[in-house]
Amino acid sequence: MGKYDLYLKKQSDGSKSCTFCDKNFNKQKDGNTNVYLNHFKKFHIKVFQKIQGNSLARSEDEPPAKKSQPLIDECFSEFSENGPKSLAIQRAIAQLISSAALPLSLIEHPGFKNLLHLTVPRFRPKSRLQLTRNELPALYDEYRDKLKMSLASSEDVSVSFDGWTDSSQKHEYLALIVHFVEENKPAYRILEVVDVSAKSHTGEFLAEKMKSAIDFFGISTKIRCCVRDGAANARSASVEICDVNFDCLGHKLNLAAKAGTANFAGLDSLVLKLKKITKKIRMSSNLRREWEQIFEEMDAPTLVLKKHVETRWTSLYEALKRAIRVKEQLELFLQDQDNLEFITASEWKTCEAVLDMLQPLNDSIKLVQVCGNLEALQETEVQLQARSFSASSIIPVCRVILADLQTKKKHMTARTKIIEKLSEELEKYTNLKYLNIATLLDVRFKSGFVDSKWKDELLTMMLATITAAEEGDSDSDNDGVTDVSQSHSDPFSRFLQSSSSKISKVPLDKKSVLVGVSNKLYMMDKQKNYRNMIGGYRSTRTLM
């Protein structure tokens, strides 16, 4: 049956006619269908398109589809106070203000009103008072409920908290952050921000405030560890939250870096000068143009000076590094600035010395921040600042930094201060079962950074898990993750090579058992008991 037969009627003499217009066609020889093709293409285009394979074409005997058109009342009601489009736009405005930290006065700004008038002239935004009393609280409740649902599906979470005070010393806040795994990716959310200005910040008071939020989100039984700073009240509060708690490595590195850099004469004056120069350029449009013009005349890409933040040692490293990079342009700029102090030759030498001392800390942190992907080290500095530092990295980072600092001979007084501070903290970290097991479970580090007793402990845990678990199949969890020991140019591989003879080995019989256990666990990854054992270690994230 040909493709045209459905639309043709066969006559008694063997000829055929069109079923739509009764056009008669002479009997065709050799199965020629050109006459049909030309006829349908000229007089029945819809049928022709359908014959040619256009499934969307409508047959001519089918009634044309009616276009749906909204009623007049529906059109006008879309932009009424509670119309669907008005509600959607109002919600988007509330999202913009809250996510971008914009002032509430934006809703009343003439420029913003003009934008709305041009884009959606029929929309009438709600007042600032309505936004404050209704829209933002409703949006907060919506996202709070979404977070509550996400945490309900998580088996293991970790929390971290810290406090800060504004520049006026009038407001003091405590931020509680939850860390968990969402869609097989690490995630963190602000659980609660509490104003703690009313009372003295005792450990009991802080714990009470945090427990209220933890109970609301229903994660009190899911918390596997708590990360905090080293203050006495923070330690006391964290014990009330979770038995497993430890100091944030970021705080400790900052203190160690401060202890080391304090031994460099002239560093404080250098930092103060750079801060003043950076502020002047940012605040003055004339100075900013002069700065940019120098780069244009030297045919170089414009780079701005970076601001140093006291609470982050990495900001000091980045600020000094950028100053060295634009040294030539900076000196030219300062020649015409009578109100800005010139940076002396001795201060430039101090800058280079501090960078040389802080280099091991920076290299080690950046290496683990890329989650084992060594190729990502070629990415930009901004991409490397992602929050990807896990609890499993703490012990390896401390060991690697100490090893690098001990091998270098320059600036020994300053290096000794950092070594003493980090050694003290490493001793605390290495006594925590949680961090040692986490390091062993991290495919980037495995067993090269912990003592053999923790390998035996993990082996015992794995054997107990196998006994309790049922048989099952799974996929490997370490696809696409690179073992840092496979690269010979990074500080982690250098540490493993130099300390290979010192690392205590697992006895041969235990090694054989461990291989068998690992293979069996590979086939049991979907089992709930196994996930309960390792889930908490994966969910821990340390804020840097």
Coordinates of C-alpha atoms in Angstrom, one line a residue:
M1 CA 0.0 0.0 0.0
G2 CA 1.5 3.4 -1.1
K3 CA 1.6 6.4 1.1
Y4 CA -1.0 8.2 -1.1
D5 CA -3.5 5.3 -1.2
L6 CA -5.1 6.5 2.0
Y7 CA -6.3 9.7 0.3
L8 CA -7.2 8.1 -3.1
K9 CA -10.3 6.3 -4.3
K10 CA -9.9 3.4 -6.8
Q11 CA -12.1 3.5 -9.9
S12 CA -13.5 0.5 -11.8
D13 CA -11.2 1.2 -14.7
G14 CA -8.1 1.0 -12.5
S15 CA -7.6 4.8 -12.3
K16 CA -7.8 6.7 -9.0
S17 CA -9.4 9.9 -7.8
C18 CA -8.7 12.3 -4.9
T19 CA -10.9 11.7 -1.8
F20 CA -11.1 15.4 -1.1
C21 CA -11.9 17.0 -4.5
D22 CA -12.7 14.0 -6.7
K23 CA -10.0 14.9 -9.1
N24 CA -9.5 11.9 -11.5
F25 CA -6.0 10.7 -12.3
N26 CA -5.1 8.6 -15.3
K27 CA -3.9 5.1 -14.6
Q28 CA -0.2 5.5 -13.8
K29 CA 2.5 3.3 -15.3
D30 CA 5.5 1.9 -13.4
G31 CA 4.1 3.0 -10.1
N32 CA 4.8 6.7 -10.8
T33 CA 3.4 9.0 -8.1
N34 CA 4.6 12.4 -9.3
V35 CA 1.1 13.3 -10.4
Y36 CA -0.2 12.7 -6.9
L37 CA 2.7 14.5 -5.3
N38 CA 2.1 17.6 -7.4
H39 CA -1.7 17.5 -6.8
F40 CA -1.5 17.3 -3.0
K41 CA 1.3 19.8 -2.8
K42 CA -0.7 22.3 -4.8
F43 CA -4.2 21.8 -3.6
H44 CA -4.0 20.0 -0.2
I45 CA -0.9 21.3 1.4
K46 CA -1.8 20.1 4.9
V47 CA -2.3 16.6 3.7
F48 CA 0.9 16.8 1.7
Q49 CA 2.8 17.8 4.8
K50 CA 1.3 14.9 6.7
I51 CA 2.2 12.5 3.9
Q52 CA 5.8 13.8 4.0
G53 CA 6.1 12.9 7.7
N54 CA 5.1 16.1 9.5
S55 CA 3.2 14.6 12.4
L56 CA 2.0 18.0 13.5
A57 CA 0.1 18.6 10.3
R58 CA -3.6 18.5 10.6
S59 CA -5.7 16.6 8.2
E60 CA -8.1 18.8 6.1
D61 CA -11.1 16.9 7.4
E62 CA -10.1 17.7 10.9
P63 CA -11.6 20.9 12.4
P64 CA -9.0 23.6 13.0
A65 CA -7.8 23.9 16.6
K66 CA -9.2 26.9 18.4
K67 CA -6.7 29.2 20.0
S68 CA -7.2 29.6 23.7
Q69 CA -7.6 33.3 24.6
P70 CA -8.0 34.5 28.2
L71 CA -11.1 36.3 29.1
I72 CA -11.0 40.0 29.7
D73 CA -11.6 39.6 33.4
E74 CA -8.7 37.1 33.6
C75 CA -6.3 39.6 31.9
F76 CA -7.1 42.4 34.3
S77 CA -7.1 40.2 37.4
E78 CA -3.5 39.0 36.7
F79 CA -2.1 42.2 38.0
S80 CA -4.6 42.8 40.8
E81 CA -3.3 42.9 44.4
N82 CA -3.5 39.1 44.8
G83 CA -3.3 38.2 41.1
P84 CA -0.8 35.5 40.0
K85 CA 1.6 37.8 38.2
S86 CA 1.6 40.4 41.0
L87 CA 2.3 37.7 43.6
A88 CA 5.1 36.2 41.5
I89 CA 6.8 39.6 40.9
Q90 CA 6.4 40.6 44.6
R91 CA 8.1 37.4 45.6
A92 CA 10.9 37.9 43.2
I93 CA 11.5 41.4 44.6
A94 CA 11.7 40.0 48.2
Q95 CA 14.1 37.3 47.0
L96 CA 16.3 40.0 45.3
I97 CA 16.4 42.2 48.4
S98 CA 17.2 39.3 50.8
S99 CA 19.7 37.4 48.6
A100 CA 21.7 40.4 47.5
A101 CA 21.5 42.1 50.9
L102 CA 19.9 45.2 49.4
P103 CA 18.3 47.9 51.6
L104 CA 14.6 47.8 52.1
S105 CA 14.4 51.4 50.9
L106 CA 15.0 50.0 47.4
I107 CA 11.3 49.5 47.0
E108 CA 10.7 53.2 47.4
H109 CA 13.6 54.4 45.2
P110 CA 12.6 56.4 42.1
G111 CA 14.9 54.5 39.9
F112 CA 13.4 51.1 40.9
K113 CA 9.9 52.5 40.5
N114 CA 10.8 53.7 37.0
L115 CA 12.2 50.2 36.1
L116 CA 8.9 48.6 37.2
H117 CA 6.9 51.2 35.3
L118 CA 8.7 50.5 32.1
T119 CA 8.8 46.7 32.3
V120 CA 5.4 45.9 34.0
P121 CA 3.4 49.1 34.0
R122 CA 0.3 47.4 35.4
F123 CA 2.1 46.1 38.5
R124 CA 1.8 48.0 41.7
P125 CA 4.5 47.0 44.3
K126 CA 3.6 46.8 47.9
S127 CA 4.9 49.3 50.4
R128 CA 8.1 49.0 52.4
L129 CA 6.0 48.4 55.5
Q130 CA 4.1 45.5 53.8
L131 CA 7.4 44.1 52.6
T132 CA 8.9 44.1 56.1
R133 CA 5.8 42.7 57.9
N134 CA 4.4 40.3 55.3
E135 CA 6.6 39.4 52.3
L136 CA 10.0 38.8 53.9
P137 CA 8.7 36.8 56.9
A138 CA 6.7 34.7 54.5
L139 CA 9.7 34.1 52.3
Y140 CA 11.8 33.2 55.3
D141 CA 9.2 30.7 56.5
E142 CA 9.2 29.2 53.0
Y143 CA 12.9 28.6 52.8
R144 CA 13.1 27.5 56.4
D145 CA 10.5 24.8 55.7
K146 CA 12.5 23.7 52.6
L147 CA 15.7 23.4 54.6
K148 CA 13.8 21.4 57.2
M149 CA 12.6 19.0 54.5
S150 CA 16.2 18.7 53.2
L151 CA 17.6 17.9 56.6
A152 CA 14.8 15.4 57.3
S153 CA 16.2 13.3 54.4
S154 CA 19.8 13.5 55.6
E155 CA 21.0 10.7 57.9
D156 CA 24.1 12.6 59.1
V157 CA 24.9 16.2 59.6
S158 CA 27.6 18.4 61.3
V159 CA 27.3 21.8 62.7
S160 CA 29.7 24.8 63.2
F161 CA 29.2 28.1 64.9
D162 CA 30.9 31.3 65.5
G163 CA 30.1 34.8 66.9
W164 CA 30.9 38.3 65.7
T165 CA 30.4 41.9 66.8
D166 CA 29.7 44.9 64.6
S167 CA 32.0 47.8 64.4
S168 CA 29.9 49.9 66.8
Q169 CA 30.1 47.1 69.5
K170 CA 26.3 47.4 69.9
H171 CA 25.2 44.2 68.2
E172 CA 26.6 40.7 68.9
Y173 CA 25.5 37.7 66.9
L174 CA 25.9 33.9 66.9
A175 CA 25.7 32.1 63.6
L176 CA 24.9 28.4 63.5
I177 CA 25.7 26.6 60.3
V178 CA 24.7 23.0 59.3
H179 CA 26.8 20.9 56.9
F180 CA 25.3 17.9 55.1
V181 CA 25.3 16.0 51.9
E182 CA 22.6 17.0 49.3
E183 CA 22.3 15.2 46.0
N184 CA 25.8 13.6 46.6
K185 CA 27.4 17.0 47.0
P186 CA 28.5 18.7 50.2
A187 CA 26.2 21.6 51.2
Y188 CA 26.0 24.0 54.0
R189 CA 23.2 26.4 55.2
I190 CA 22.8 29.0 57.8
L191 CA 20.6 27.3 60.4
E192 CA 20.1 30.3 62.6
V193 CA 21.5 33.8 63.4
V194 CA 20.9 34.7 67.0
D195 CA 21.3 38.1 68.7
V196 CA 23.2 37.4 71.9
S197 CA 23.7 41.0 73.0
A198 CA 21.3 40.6 75.9
K199 CA 23.3 38.3 78.2
S200 CA 26.9 37.3 79.0
H201 CA 28.2 34.8 76.5
T202 CA 28.5 31.8 78.8
G203 CA 28.7 28.3 77.3
E204 CA 25.3 27.4 78.8
F205 CA 23.7 30.5 77.2
L206 CA 25.1 29.8 73.8
A207 CA 24.2 26.1 74.0
E208 CA 20.6 27.0 74.9
K209 CA 20.3 29.3 71.9
M210 CA 21.7 26.7 69.5
K211 CA 19.6 23.8 70.9
S212 CA 16.5 25.7 70.2
A213 CA 17.3 25.9 66.5
I214 CA 18.6 22.3 66.4
D215 CA 15.4 20.9 68.0
F216 CA 13.2 22.9 65.6
F217 CA 14.9 21.4 62.5
G218 CA 14.9 17.9 64.1
I219 CA 18.6 17.1 63.8
S220 CA 19.6 16.6 67.4
T221 CA 20.1 12.9 66.9
K222 CA 21.9 13.3 63.5
I223 CA 24.7 15.6 64.5
R224 CA 28.0 13.7 64.2
C225 CA 30.4 16.5 65.1
C226 CA 30.6 20.2 66.0
V227 CA 33.3 22.6 64.8
R228 CA 34.0 25.8 66.8
D229 CA 36.8 28.2 67.8
G230 CA 39.0 27.6 70.8
A231 CA 37.4 30.0 73.3
A232 CA 36.4 28.5 76.6
N233 CA 32.7 29.3 76.2
A234 CA 32.6 27.8 72.7
R235 CA 34.2 24.6 74.0
S236 CA 31.7 24.4 76.8
A237 CA 28.7 25.1 74.4
S238 CA 29.9 22.5 71.9
V239 CA 30.0 19.7 74.5
E240 CA 26.3 20.3 75.0
I241 CA 25.6 19.9 71.3
C242 CA 27.8 16.9 70.4
D243 CA 30.4 14.7 72.1
V244 CA 32.7 15.0 69.1
N245 CA 33.9 18.6 68.7
F246 CA 37.1 20.3 67.8
D247 CA 38.7 23.6 66.9
C248 CA 38.3 25.1 63.5
L249 CA 41.6 24.7 61.6
G250 CA 41.1 28.1 60.0
H251 CA 41.2 29.8 63.4
K252 CA 44.4 27.9 64.4
L253 CA 46.2 28.7 61.1
N254 CA 45.3 32.3 61.6
L255 CA 46.8 32.3 65.1
A256 CA 49.9 30.4 63.9
A257 CA 50.5 32.8 61.0
K258 CA 50.1 35.8 63.3
A259 CA 52.6 34.3 65.8
G260 CA 55.1 33.8 62.9
T261 CA 54.6 37.1 61.2
A262 CA 54.9 39.1 64.4
N263 CA 58.7 38.4 64.3
F264 CA 59.1 40.4 61.1
A265 CA 60.1 44.0 61.8
G266 CA 58.4 46.5 59.6
L267 CA 55.5 44.3 58.6
D268 CA 52.9 46.2 60.6
S269 CA 53.9 49.5 59.0
L270 CA 53.9 47.9 55.5
V271 CA 50.4 46.4 56.1
L272 CA 49.1 49.8 57.4
K273 CA 50.5 51.6 54.3
L274 CA 48.9 49.1 51.9
K275 CA 45.6 49.4 53.7
K276 CA 45.6 53.2 53.4
I277 CA 46.6 53.1 49.7
T278 CA 43.9 50.5 48.9
K279 CA 41.2 52.5 50.7
K280 CA 42.3 55.8 49.0
I281 CA 42.1 54.2 45.5
R282 CA 38.8 52.6 46.2
M283 CA 37.2 55.8 47.7
S284 CA 38.5 58.3 45.1
S285 CA 37.5 58.1 41.5
N286 CA 40.3 60.4 40.5
L287 CA 43.0 58.2 42.1
R288 CA 41.3 55.1 40.6
R289 CA 41.6 56.7 37.1
E290 CA 45.3 57.5 37.7
W291 CA 45.9 53.9 38.9
E292 CA 44.2 52.5 35.8
Q293 CA 46.0 54.9 33.5
I294 CA 49.4 53.6 34.7
F295 CA 48.5 50.1 33.7
E296 CA 47.2 51.2 30.3
E297 CA 50.5 53.1 29.6
M298 CA 52.5 50.0 30.6
D299 CA 50.2 47.8 28.4
A300 CA 49.4 45.6 31.3
P301 CA 46.0 44.3 32.6
T302 CA 44.6 46.4 35.4
L303 CA 45.0 44.8 38.8
V304 CA 43.7 46.2 42.1
L305 CA 45.3 45.9 45.5
K306 CA 43.7 43.4 47.8
K307 CA 42.3 44.3 51.2
H308 CA 43.7 42.5 54.3
V309 CA 41.2 41.2 56.8
E310 CA 42.6 40.7 60.3
T311 CA 40.7 37.4 61.0
R312 CA 42.0 35.6 57.9
W313 CA 45.7 34.8 57.4
T314 CA 45.0 34.0 53.8
S315 CA 44.0 37.6 53.1
L316 CA 47.5 38.8 54.4
Y317 CA 49.2 36.4 52.0
E318 CA 47.0 37.5 49.0
A319 CA 47.4 41.2 49.9
L320 CA 51.2 41.0 50.0
K321 CA 51.3 38.7 46.9
R322 CA 49.3 41.2 44.9
A323 CA 51.5 44.1 46.1
I324 CA 54.6 42.3 44.9
R325 CA 52.9 41.6 41.5
V326 CA 52.1 45.3 41.0
K327 CA 55.2 46.7 42.6
E328 CA 56.4 48.6 39.6
Q329 CA 53.0 50.3 39.0
L330 CA 52.5 51.0 42.7
E331 CA 55.9 52.8 43.0
L332 CA 55.0 54.9 39.9
F333 CA 51.6 55.7 41.4
L334 CA 53.1 56.8 44.8
Q335 CA 55.5 59.2 43.2
D336 CA 52.7 61.7 42.5
Q337 CA 50.9 61.2 45.8
D338 CA 52.1 63.5 48.5
N339 CA 49.6 62.3 51.1
L340 CA 50.5 58.6 50.8
E341 CA 53.7 57.2 52.3
F342 CA 56.2 55.5 50.0
I343 CA 57.1 51.8 50.6
T344 CA 60.8 51.5 51.4
A345 CA 63.2 48.9 50.0
S346 CA 63.4 47.2 53.4
E347 CA 59.6 46.9 53.6
W348 CA 59.6 45.2 50.1
K349 CA 62.2 42.7 51.4
T350 CA 60.0 42.1 54.4
C351 CA 57.0 41.5 52.1
E352 CA 59.0 38.9 50.1
A353 CA 60.2 37.2 53.3
V354 CA 56.7 36.9 54.7
L355 CA 55.4 35.4 51.5
D356 CA 58.2 32.9 51.4
M357 CA 57.3 31.8 55.0
L358 CA 53.6 31.6 54.4
Q359 CA 54.0 29.7 51.1
P360 CA 53.8 26.2 52.6
L361 CA 50.5 27.0 54.4
N362 CA 49.0 28.5 51.2
D363 CA 50.1 25.6 49.0
S364 CA 48.8 22.9 51.3
I365 CA 45.4 24.6 51.9
K366 CA 44.9 25.1 48.1
L367 CA 45.8 21.6 47.3
V368 CA 43.1 20.0 49.5
Q369 CA 40.5 22.7 48.6
V370 CA 40.3 21.4 45.0
C371 CA 38.9 18.0 46.4
G372 CA 41.8 15.9 45.1
N373 CA 41.5 17.1 41.5
L374 CA 45.2 18.1 40.8
E375 CA 44.3 19.5 37.4
A376 CA 42.2 22.1 39.1
L377 CA 45.4 23.7 40.5
Q378 CA 45.7 25.4 37.1
E379 CA 42.4 27.2 37.7
T380 CA 42.0 30.8 38.8
E381 CA 42.5 31.9 42.4
V382 CA 38.8 32.8 42.7
Q383 CA 37.8 29.2 41.8
L384 CA 40.2 27.8 44.4
Q385 CA 38.6 29.7 47.2
A386 CA 35.5 27.5 47.2
R387 CA 34.5 26.0 50.5
S388 CA 35.7 22.5 49.9
F389 CA 37.9 21.9 53.0
S390 CA 36.8 18.7 54.8
A391 CA 37.5 17.4 58.3
S392 CA 39.5 14.6 56.7
S393 CA 42.1 17.1 55.5
I394 CA 42.9 18.6 58.9
I395 CA 45.6 16.1 60.0
P396 CA 47.2 15.8 56.6
V397 CA 47.4 19.5 56.2
C398 CA 49.0 20.0 59.6
R399 CA 51.6 17.3 59.0
V400 CA 52.5 18.6 55.5
I401 CA 52.8 22.2 56.7
L402 CA 55.0 21.2 59.6
A403 CA 57.2 19.0 57.3
D404 CA 57.7 21.9 54.8
L405 CA 58.5 24.4 57.5
Q406 CA 61.0 22.2 59.1
T407 CA 62.9 21.6 55.9
K408 CA 63.5 25.2 55.2
K409 CA 66.3 27.2 56.9
K410 CA 65.3 30.8 56.2
H411 CA 63.5 32.9 58.9
M412 CA 63.9 30.2 61.5
T413 CA 62.7 32.4 64.4
A414 CA 59.4 33.1 62.7
R415 CA 59.0 29.5 61.4
T416 CA 59.7 28.1 64.9
K417 CA 56.7 30.1 66.2
I418 CA 54.4 28.6 63.6
I419 CA 55.8 25.1 64.1
E420 CA 55.3 25.3 67.9
K421 CA 51.7 26.5 67.5
L422 CA 50.7 24.0 64.9
S423 CA 52.5 21.1 66.7
E424 CA 50.4 21.9 69.7
E425 CA 47.2 21.8 67.7
L426 CA 48.2 18.7 65.8
E427 CA 48.6 16.8 69.0
K428 CA 44.9 17.6 69.8
Y429 CA 43.7 16.6 66.4
T430 CA 45.6 13.3 66.3
N431 CA 43.9 12.2 69.6
L432 CA 40.5 12.5 68.0
K433 CA 39.1 9.2 66.7
Y434 CA 36.7 11.1 64.4
L435 CA 39.4 12.9 62.5
N436 CA 41.7 9.9 62.1
I437 CA 38.9 7.7 60.8
A438 CA 37.8 10.5 58.4
T439 CA 41.4 10.7 57.0
L440 CA 41.5 7.0 56.5
L441 CA 38.2 7.0 54.6
D442 CA 39.4 9.9 52.3
V443 CA 40.7 8.3 49.1
R444 CA 43.1 11.3 48.7
F445 CA 45.0 10.5 51.9
K446 CA 44.2 6.9 52.9
S447 CA 46.7 5.6 55.5
G448 CA 49.8 7.7 54.9
F449 CA 49.0 10.3 57.6
V450 CA 47.7 8.4 60.6
D451 CA 49.1 6.0 63.1
S452 CA 48.6 2.2 62.8
K453 CA 46.3 2.0 65.8
W454 CA 43.6 4.0 63.8
K455 CA 44.0 1.6 60.9
D456 CA 43.2 -1.3 63.3
E457 CA 40.3 0.7 64.7
L458 CA 38.9 1.2 61.2
L459 CA 39.4 -2.5 60.4
T460 CA 37.4 -3.4 63.5
M461 CA 34.6 -1.1 62.5
M462 CA 34.5 -2.5 59.0
L463 CA 34.4 -6.1 60.1
A464 CA 31.6 -5.2 62.6
T465 CA 29.7 -3.5 59.8
I466 CA 30.0 -6.5 57.5
T467 CA 28.7 -8.8 60.2
A468 CA 25.6 -6.6 60.6
A469 CA 24.9 -5.8 57.0
E470 CA 23.0 -7.7 54.3
E471 CA 24.3 -8.6 50.9
G472 CA 23.9 -6.0 48.2
D473 CA 25.4 -4.3 45.2
S474 CA 26.7 -0.7 44.7
D475 CA 28.7 1.6 42.6
S476 CA 32.1 2.9 43.7
D477 CA 32.0 6.2 45.6
N478 CA 35.5 7.4 44.6
D479 CA 35.0 7.9 40.9
G480 CA 36.8 11.0 39.6
V481 CA 38.7 11.6 42.8
T482 CA 42.5 11.8 42.6
D483 CA 44.8 10.5 45.3
V484 CA 47.1 13.4 46.2
S485 CA 50.0 11.0 46.6
Q486 CA 50.0 10.3 42.9
S487 CA 51.5 13.6 42.0
H488 CA 55.2 14.0 42.9
S489 CA 55.3 17.8 42.7
D490 CA 52.9 18.6 45.6
P491 CA 53.8 18.8 49.3
F492 CA 51.6 15.8 50.2
S493 CA 53.5 13.4 48.0
R494 CA 56.8 14.8 49.3
F495 CA 55.7 14.2 52.8
L496 CA 54.7 10.6 52.1
Q497 CA 58.0 9.9 50.3
S498 CA 60.1 11.4 53.1
S499 CA 58.2 9.7 55.9
S500 CA 57.6 6.3 54.2
S501 CA 60.1 4.6 56.4
K502 CA 58.6 6.2 59.6
I503 CA 55.0 5.2 58.9
S504 CA 54.0 2.2 61.0
K505 CA 52.8 -0.6 58.8
V506 CA 49.8 -2.9 59.2
P507 CA 50.9 -6.5 59.7
L508 CA 50.6 -8.7 56.6
D509 CA 47.7 -10.8 57.8
K510 CA 45.7 -7.7 58.7
K511 CA 46.5 -6.2 55.3
S512 CA 45.1 -9.3 53.6
V513 CA 42.0 -9.1 55.7
L514 CA 41.7 -5.4 55.0
V515 CA 41.8 -6.0 51.2
G516 CA 39.1 -8.6 51.5
V517 CA 37.0 -6.3 53.6
S518 CA 37.4 -3.4 51.2
N519 CA 36.4 -5.5 48.3
K520 CA 33.3 -6.7 50.1
L521 CA 32.4 -3.2 51.2
Y522 CA 32.7 -2.1 47.6
M523 CA 29.8 -4.5 46.9
M524 CA 27.8 -3.3 49.9
D525 CA 27.8 0.4 49.5
K526 CA 24.0 0.8 49.4
Q527 CA 23.6 -0.9 52.7
K528 CA 22.3 1.5 55.4
N529 CA 24.6 0.3 58.2
Y530 CA 27.7 1.1 56.2
R531 CA 26.4 4.5 55.2
N532 CA 25.6 5.3 58.9
M533 CA 29.2 4.5 59.7
I534 CA 30.8 6.8 57.1
G535 CA 28.1 9.3 56.5
G536 CA 29.0 11.5 59.4
Y537 CA 32.6 11.8 58.3
R538 CA 31.6 12.9 54.8
S539 CA 29.2 15.5 56.1
T540 CA 31.7 17.4 58.1
R541 CA 33.0 20.7 56.6
T542 CA 35.5 23.0 58.2
L543 CA 34.9 26.7 57.5
M544 CA 38.1 28.4 56.3

